[in-house]
Coordinates of C-alpha atoms in Angstrom, one line a residue:
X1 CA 221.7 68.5 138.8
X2 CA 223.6 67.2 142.3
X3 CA 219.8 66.1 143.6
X4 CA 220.4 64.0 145.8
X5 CA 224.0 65.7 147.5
X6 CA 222.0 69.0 148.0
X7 CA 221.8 70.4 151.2
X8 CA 222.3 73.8 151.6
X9 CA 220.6 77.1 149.7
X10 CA 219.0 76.5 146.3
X11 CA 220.3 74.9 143.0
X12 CA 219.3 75.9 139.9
X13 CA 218.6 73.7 137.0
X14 CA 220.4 74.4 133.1
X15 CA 218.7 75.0 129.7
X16 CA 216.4 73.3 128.3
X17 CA 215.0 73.7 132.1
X18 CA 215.9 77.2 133.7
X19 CA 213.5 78.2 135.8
X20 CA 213.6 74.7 138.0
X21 CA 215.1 75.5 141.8
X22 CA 215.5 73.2 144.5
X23 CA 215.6 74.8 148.1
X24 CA 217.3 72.8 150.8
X25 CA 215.6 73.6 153.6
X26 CA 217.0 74.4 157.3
X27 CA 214.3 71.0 158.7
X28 CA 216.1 69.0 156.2
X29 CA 213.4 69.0 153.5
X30 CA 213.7 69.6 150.0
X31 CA 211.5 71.9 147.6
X32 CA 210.8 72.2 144.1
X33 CA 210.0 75.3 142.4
X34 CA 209.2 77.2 139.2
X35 CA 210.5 80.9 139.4
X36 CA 209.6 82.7 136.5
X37 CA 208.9 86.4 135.7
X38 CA 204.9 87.9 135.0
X39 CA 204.4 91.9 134.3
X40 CA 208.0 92.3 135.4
X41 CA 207.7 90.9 138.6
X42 CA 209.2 87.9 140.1
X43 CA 207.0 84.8 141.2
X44 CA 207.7 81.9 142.8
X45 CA 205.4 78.4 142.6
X46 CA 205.7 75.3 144.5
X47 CA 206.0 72.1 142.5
X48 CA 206.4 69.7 144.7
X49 CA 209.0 68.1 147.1
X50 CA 211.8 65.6 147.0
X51 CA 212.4 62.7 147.1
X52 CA 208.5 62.2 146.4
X53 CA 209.0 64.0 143.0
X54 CA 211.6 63.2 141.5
X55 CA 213.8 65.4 138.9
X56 CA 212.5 64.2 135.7
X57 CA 208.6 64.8 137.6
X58 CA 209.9 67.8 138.5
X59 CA 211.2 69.2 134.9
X60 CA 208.2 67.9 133.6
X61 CA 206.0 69.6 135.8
X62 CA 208.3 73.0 134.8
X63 CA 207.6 72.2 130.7
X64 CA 203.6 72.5 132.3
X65 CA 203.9 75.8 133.3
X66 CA 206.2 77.2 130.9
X67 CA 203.0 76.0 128.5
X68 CA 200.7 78.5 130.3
X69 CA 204.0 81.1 130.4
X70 CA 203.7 81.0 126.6
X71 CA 199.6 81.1 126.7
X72 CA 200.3 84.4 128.6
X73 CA 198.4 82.7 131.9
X74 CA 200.1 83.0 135.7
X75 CA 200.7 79.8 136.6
X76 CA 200.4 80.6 140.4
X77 CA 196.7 82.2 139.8
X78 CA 195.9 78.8 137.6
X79 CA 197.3 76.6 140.4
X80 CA 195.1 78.9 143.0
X81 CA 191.8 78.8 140.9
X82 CA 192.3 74.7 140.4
X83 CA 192.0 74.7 144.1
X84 CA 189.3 76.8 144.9
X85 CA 187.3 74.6 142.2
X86 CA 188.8 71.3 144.3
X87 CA 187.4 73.3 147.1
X88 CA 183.8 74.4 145.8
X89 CA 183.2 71.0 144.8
X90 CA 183.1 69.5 148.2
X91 CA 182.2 72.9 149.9
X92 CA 180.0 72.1 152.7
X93 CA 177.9 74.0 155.8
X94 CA 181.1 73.8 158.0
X95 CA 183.4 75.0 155.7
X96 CA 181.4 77.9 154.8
X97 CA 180.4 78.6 158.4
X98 CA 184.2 78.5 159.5
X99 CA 185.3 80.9 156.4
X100 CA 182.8 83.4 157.3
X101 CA 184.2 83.4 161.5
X102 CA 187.7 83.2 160.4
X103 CA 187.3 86.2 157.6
X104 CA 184.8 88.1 159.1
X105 CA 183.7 87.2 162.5
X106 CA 186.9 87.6 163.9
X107 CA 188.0 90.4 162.4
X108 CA 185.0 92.8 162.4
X109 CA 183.3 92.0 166.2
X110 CA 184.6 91.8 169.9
X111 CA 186.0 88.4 171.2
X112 CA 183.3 88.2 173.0
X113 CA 180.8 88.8 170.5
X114 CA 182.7 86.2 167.9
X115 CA 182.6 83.6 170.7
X116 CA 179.4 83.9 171.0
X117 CA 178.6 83.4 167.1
X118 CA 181.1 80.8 166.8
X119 CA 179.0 78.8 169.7
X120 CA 175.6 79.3 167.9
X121 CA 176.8 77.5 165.2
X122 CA 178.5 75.1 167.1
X123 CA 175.3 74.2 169.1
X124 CA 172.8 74.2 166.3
X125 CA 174.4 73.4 163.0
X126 CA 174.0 70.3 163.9
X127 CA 173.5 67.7 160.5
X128 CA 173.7 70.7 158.2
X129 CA 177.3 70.6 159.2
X130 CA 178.9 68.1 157.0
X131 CA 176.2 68.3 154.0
X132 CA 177.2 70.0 150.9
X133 CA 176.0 73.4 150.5
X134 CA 175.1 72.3 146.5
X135 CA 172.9 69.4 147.9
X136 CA 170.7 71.3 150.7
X137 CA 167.5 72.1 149.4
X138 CA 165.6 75.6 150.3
X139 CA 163.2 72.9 152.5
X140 CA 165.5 71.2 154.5
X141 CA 167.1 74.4 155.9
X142 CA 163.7 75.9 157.0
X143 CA 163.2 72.6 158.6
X144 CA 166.1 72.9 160.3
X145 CA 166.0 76.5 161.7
X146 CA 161.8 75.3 162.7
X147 CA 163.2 72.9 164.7
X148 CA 165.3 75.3 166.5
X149 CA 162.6 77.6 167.2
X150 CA 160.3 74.8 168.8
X151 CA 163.0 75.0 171.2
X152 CA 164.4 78.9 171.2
X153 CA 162.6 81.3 168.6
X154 CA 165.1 84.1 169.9
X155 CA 168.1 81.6 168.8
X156 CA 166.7 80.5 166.1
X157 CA 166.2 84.0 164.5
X158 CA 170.3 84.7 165.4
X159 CA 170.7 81.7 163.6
X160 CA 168.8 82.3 160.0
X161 CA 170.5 85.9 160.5
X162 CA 174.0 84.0 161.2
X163 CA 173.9 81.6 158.4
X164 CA 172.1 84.5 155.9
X165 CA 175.3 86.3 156.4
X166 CA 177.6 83.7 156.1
X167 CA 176.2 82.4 152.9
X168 CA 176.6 85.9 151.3
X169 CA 179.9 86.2 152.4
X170 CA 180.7 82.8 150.5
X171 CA 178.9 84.1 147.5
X172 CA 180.6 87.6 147.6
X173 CA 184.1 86.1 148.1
X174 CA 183.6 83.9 145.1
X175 CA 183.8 81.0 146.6
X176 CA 180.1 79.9 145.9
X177 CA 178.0 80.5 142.6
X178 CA 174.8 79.3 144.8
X179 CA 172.5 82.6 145.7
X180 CA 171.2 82.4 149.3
X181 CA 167.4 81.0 149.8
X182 CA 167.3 82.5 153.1
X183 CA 165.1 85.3 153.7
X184 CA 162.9 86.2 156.5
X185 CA 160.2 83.8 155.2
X186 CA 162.7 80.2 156.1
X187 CA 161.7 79.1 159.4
X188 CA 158.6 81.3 160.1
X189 CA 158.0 84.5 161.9
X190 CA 160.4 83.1 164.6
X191 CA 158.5 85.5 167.7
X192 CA 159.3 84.3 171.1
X193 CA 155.6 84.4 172.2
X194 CA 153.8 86.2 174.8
X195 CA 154.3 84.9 178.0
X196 CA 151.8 84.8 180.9
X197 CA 153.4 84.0 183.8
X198 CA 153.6 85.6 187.1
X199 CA 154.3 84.7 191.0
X200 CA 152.2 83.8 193.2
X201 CA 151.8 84.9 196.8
X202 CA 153.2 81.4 197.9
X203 CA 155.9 81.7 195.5
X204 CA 156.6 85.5 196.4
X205 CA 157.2 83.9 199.9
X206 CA 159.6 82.1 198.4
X207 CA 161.4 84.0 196.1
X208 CA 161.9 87.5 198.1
X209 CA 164.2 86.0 201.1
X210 CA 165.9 84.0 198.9
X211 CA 166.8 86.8 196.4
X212 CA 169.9 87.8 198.9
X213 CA 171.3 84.8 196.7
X214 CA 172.1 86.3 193.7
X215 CA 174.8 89.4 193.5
X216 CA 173.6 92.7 195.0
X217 CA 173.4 94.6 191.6
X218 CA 170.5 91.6 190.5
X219 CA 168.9 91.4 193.4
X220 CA 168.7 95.0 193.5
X221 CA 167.6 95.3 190.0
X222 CA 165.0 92.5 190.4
X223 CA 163.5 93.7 193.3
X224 CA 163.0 97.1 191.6
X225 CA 161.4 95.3 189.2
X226 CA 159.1 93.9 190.9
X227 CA 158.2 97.3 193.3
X228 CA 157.6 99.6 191.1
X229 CA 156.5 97.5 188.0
X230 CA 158.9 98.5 185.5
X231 CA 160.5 96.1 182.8
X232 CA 163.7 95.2 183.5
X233 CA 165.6 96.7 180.5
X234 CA 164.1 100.3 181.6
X235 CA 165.7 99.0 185.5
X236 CA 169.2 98.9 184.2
X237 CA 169.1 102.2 182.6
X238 CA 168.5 104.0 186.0
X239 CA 170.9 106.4 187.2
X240 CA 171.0 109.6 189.1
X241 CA 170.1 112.1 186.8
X242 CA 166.3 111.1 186.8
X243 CA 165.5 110.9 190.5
X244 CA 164.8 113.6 192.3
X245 CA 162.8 114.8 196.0
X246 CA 159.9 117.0 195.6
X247 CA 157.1 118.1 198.0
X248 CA 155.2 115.2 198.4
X249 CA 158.6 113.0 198.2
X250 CA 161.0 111.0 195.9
X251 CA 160.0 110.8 192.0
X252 CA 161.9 108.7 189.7
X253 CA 161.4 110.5 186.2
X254 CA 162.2 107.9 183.0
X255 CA 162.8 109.8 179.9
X256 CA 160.0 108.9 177.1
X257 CA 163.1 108.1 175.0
X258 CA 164.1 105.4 177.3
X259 CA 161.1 103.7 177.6
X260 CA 160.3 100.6 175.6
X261 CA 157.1 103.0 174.8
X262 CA 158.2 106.4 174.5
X263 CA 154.5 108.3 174.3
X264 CA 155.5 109.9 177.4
X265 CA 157.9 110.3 180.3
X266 CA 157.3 108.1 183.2
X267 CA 156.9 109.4 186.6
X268 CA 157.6 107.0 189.2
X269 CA 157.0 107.3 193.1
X270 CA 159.6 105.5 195.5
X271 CA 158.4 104.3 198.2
X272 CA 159.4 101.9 201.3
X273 CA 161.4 99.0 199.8
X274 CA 162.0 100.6 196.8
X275 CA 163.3 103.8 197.7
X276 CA 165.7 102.4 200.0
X277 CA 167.5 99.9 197.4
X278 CA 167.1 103.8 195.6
X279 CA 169.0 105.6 197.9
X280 CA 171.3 102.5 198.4
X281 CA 172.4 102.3 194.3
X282 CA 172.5 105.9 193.8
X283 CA 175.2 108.4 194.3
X284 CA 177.8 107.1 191.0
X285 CA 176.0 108.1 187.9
X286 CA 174.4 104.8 186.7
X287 CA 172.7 102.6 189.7
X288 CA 173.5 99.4 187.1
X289 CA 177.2 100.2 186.2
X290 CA 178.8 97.5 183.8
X291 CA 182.7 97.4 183.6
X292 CA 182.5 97.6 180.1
X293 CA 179.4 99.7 179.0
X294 CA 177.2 102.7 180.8
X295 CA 175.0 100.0 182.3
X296 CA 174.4 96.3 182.7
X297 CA 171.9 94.9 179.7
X298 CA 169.1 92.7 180.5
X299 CA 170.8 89.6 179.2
X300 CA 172.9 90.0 182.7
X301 CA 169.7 89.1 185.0
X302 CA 168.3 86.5 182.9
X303 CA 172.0 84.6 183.1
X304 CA 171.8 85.4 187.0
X305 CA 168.2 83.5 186.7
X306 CA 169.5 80.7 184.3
X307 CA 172.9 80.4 187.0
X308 CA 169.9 79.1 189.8
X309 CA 167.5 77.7 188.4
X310 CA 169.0 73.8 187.7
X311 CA 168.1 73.9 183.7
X312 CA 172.0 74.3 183.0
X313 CA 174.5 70.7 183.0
X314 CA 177.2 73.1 183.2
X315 CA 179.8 72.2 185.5
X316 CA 180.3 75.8 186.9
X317 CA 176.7 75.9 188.0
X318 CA 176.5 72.8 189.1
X319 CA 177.4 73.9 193.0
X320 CA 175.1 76.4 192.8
X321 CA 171.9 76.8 195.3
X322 CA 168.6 76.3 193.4
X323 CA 166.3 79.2 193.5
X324 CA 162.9 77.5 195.2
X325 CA 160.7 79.2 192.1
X326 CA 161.2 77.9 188.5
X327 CA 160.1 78.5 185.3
X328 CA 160.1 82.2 185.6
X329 CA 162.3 85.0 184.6
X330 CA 162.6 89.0 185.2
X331 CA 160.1 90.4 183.2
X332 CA 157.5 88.0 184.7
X333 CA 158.0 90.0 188.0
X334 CA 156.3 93.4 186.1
X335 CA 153.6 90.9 185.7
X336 CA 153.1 89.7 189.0
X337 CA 153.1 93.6 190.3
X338 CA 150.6 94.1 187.9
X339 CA 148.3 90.9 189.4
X340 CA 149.0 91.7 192.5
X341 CA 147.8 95.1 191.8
X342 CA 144.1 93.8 190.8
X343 CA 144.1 91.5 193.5
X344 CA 144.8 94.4 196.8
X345 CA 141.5 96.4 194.3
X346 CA 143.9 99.0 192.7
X347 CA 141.7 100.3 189.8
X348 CA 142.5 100.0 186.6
X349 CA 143.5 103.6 185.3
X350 CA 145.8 103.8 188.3
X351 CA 147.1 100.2 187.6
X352 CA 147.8 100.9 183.9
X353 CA 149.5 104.3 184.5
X354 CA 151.6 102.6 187.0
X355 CA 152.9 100.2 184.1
X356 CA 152.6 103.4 181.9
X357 CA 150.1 101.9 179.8
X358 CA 148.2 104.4 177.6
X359 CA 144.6 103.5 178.3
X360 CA 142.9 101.8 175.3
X361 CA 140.1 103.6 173.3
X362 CA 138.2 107.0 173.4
X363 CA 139.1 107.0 177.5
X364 CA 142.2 106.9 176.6
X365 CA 141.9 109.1 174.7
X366 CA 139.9 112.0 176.9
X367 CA 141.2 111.1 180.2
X368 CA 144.7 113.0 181.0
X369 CA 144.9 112.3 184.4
X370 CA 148.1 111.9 185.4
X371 CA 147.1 109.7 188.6
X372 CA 150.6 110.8 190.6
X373 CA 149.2 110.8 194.1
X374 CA 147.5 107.5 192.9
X375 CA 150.3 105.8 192.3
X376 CA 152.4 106.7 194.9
X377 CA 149.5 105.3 197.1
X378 CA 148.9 101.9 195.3
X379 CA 152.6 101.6 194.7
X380 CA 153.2 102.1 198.8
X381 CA 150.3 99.5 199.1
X382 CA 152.1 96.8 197.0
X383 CA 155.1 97.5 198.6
X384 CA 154.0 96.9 202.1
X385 CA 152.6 93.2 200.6
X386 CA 156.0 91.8 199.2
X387 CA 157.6 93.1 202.3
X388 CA 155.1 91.5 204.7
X389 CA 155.5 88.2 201.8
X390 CA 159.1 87.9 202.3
X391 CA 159.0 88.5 206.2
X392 CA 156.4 86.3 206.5
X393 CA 158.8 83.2 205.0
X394 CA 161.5 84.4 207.0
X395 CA 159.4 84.4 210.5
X396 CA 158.7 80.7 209.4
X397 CA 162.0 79.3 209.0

């Protein structure tokens, strides 16, 4: 063979050694390869490349193969299972991380949503990372997700769920013999932990004039909120459909399916504040709309919250005004309605239908007052305190 004064298409080698090609390629790079024929189709398998291999490497390589041609093997698959053991022996957290996104992630979920999964593990892989997936004992990986939850329990259950998957994947795929340790037992019971915090009056006077900060659809949404004592999540579900006036005025009537506790339909009286940002959102369907689904999700105020509130070294908040209150976030403001409830003497049945509590115990149970004119006039009462709150701040300044 002309080796060396090859440079264009391929040249075949002569018996003892047919099989052996050499491809000039158009870079100026030379290939070696074994073609060869398996179930009646054609293959083709790299041997290596010249100069670095030279011819007699190269027909010795080819006498290799033809050994497992004669042993009835594929040479190609042999090559390909040599490298996935090369591969399983140094197979580590990253590795396995990275084939589940690239095979998986990416394929089966929104960019968005594959961003976001590929960042978890960015953020809290952390040592795992570059340790073999062979030398990680059951220990050291609840340890690990612990950690995380001393810090988020909401991330650190995405996580376990996360890296669960990805191990399976690996396992499923072949590419490790290992079964997964993780269950719902490695880290703990991961729960986020009930919070108790609420405004205060001085940091109501705080908060309600500077709300006009964030967007209108969040401020709107927060002050609702905080008016009429809903969660947030049941806020931005609100649309047209469940308002309506009656005789003694305008009634906001949740669905028992779309509330967080669905033991009833919640009847909701607007009033002052509230039923002006009311009349203001409706008239398109949803009050909340999101440009890609029916309505905005929760996670939309609390990244409004995070945007103000200085906790973030991002550079794209870094301009932004700092909300005067800290430390809280949108569900805390059902919390402080409720407080502030108490405090102005609003009794306790009315209080808890408000919040569309079911009243604990046998009263519960035998009282089926539906406290409507009640709530109307407790809910007016609150309302007439944040307002006189946030103009009170605003007379100040």
């Amino acid at each position: 063979m002309q080796v060396k004064r090859h440079n264009v298409g391929i040249l075949s080698d002569a018996a003892p050694h047919q099989g052996l090609r050499l491809r000039a390629n158009k870079n100026g790079s030379k290939t070696w390869t074994y073609r060869y024929r398996i179930a009646g189709k054609l293959k083709q398998l790299k041997l290596g490349s010249f100069p670095a291999m030279t011819l007699a490497e190269a027909r010795g390589a080819l006498l290799t193969q033809k050994k497992l041609r004669e042993e009835d093997l594929d040479p190609r698959r042999v090559a390909a299972n040599k490298r996935l053991e090369a591969e399983l022996a140094n197979f580590t957290f990253a590795q396995m991380v990275d084939l589940y996104l690239v095979e998986r992630i990416e394929k089966d979920r929104t960019l968005k949503g594959a961003a976001e999964t590929r960042r978890l593990f960015d953020y809290d892989m952390g040592g795992l990372a570059s340790r073999l997936v062979e030398d990680v004992k059951p220990v050291e990986i609840h340890n690990h997700i612990l950690a995380i939850a001393d810090r988020a329990p909401r991330l650190a259950l995405a996580f376990r769920a996360e890296l669960s998957r990805a191990w399976r994947y690996a396992s499923n795929t072949g590419r490790l013999s290992i079964p997964c340790p993780i269950n719902s037992d490695t880290g703990g019971k991961l729960r986020q932990g009930k919070r108790e915090r609420f405004l205060s009056t001085a940091e109501l006077q705080l908060l309600l004039p500077w709300m006009d900060n964030y967007s209108d659809t969040v401020a709107d949404a927060l002050r609702l909120t905080l008016y009429l004592g809903l969660r947030s999540g049941e806020v931005c579900k609100l649309r047209d459909a469940w308002v309506e006036e009656e005789q003694d005025g305008w009634w906001l009537t949740i669905p028992s399916s779309e509330m967080k506790k669905q033991h009833s339909d919640h009847r909701v009286p607007l009033v002052g504040s509230a039923l002006a940002v009311a009349k203001k959102r409706s008239g398109c369907g949803y009050w909340f709309p999101s440009r890609v689904y029916s309505y905005i999700g929760q996670k939309v105020l609390g990244v409004e919250i995070y945007k103000y509130s200085g906790r973030s070294s991002a550079n794209r908040y870094k301009n932004k005004i700092l909300c005067p209150v800290t430390n809280w976030a949108a569900n805390d403001l059902r919390k402080t309605a409720r407080t502030h409830l108490a405090a102005l003497g609003c009794p306790f049945e009315v209080a808890e239908a408000i919040l569309h509590h079911k009243l604990p115990g046998v009263g519960g149970l035998y009282n089926r007052h539906s406290y409507e004119n009640e709530k109307r006039e407790w809910l007016a009462k609150l309302g007439e305190l944040l307002d006189s709150l946030g103009l009170s701040r605003q007379d100040n300044t």
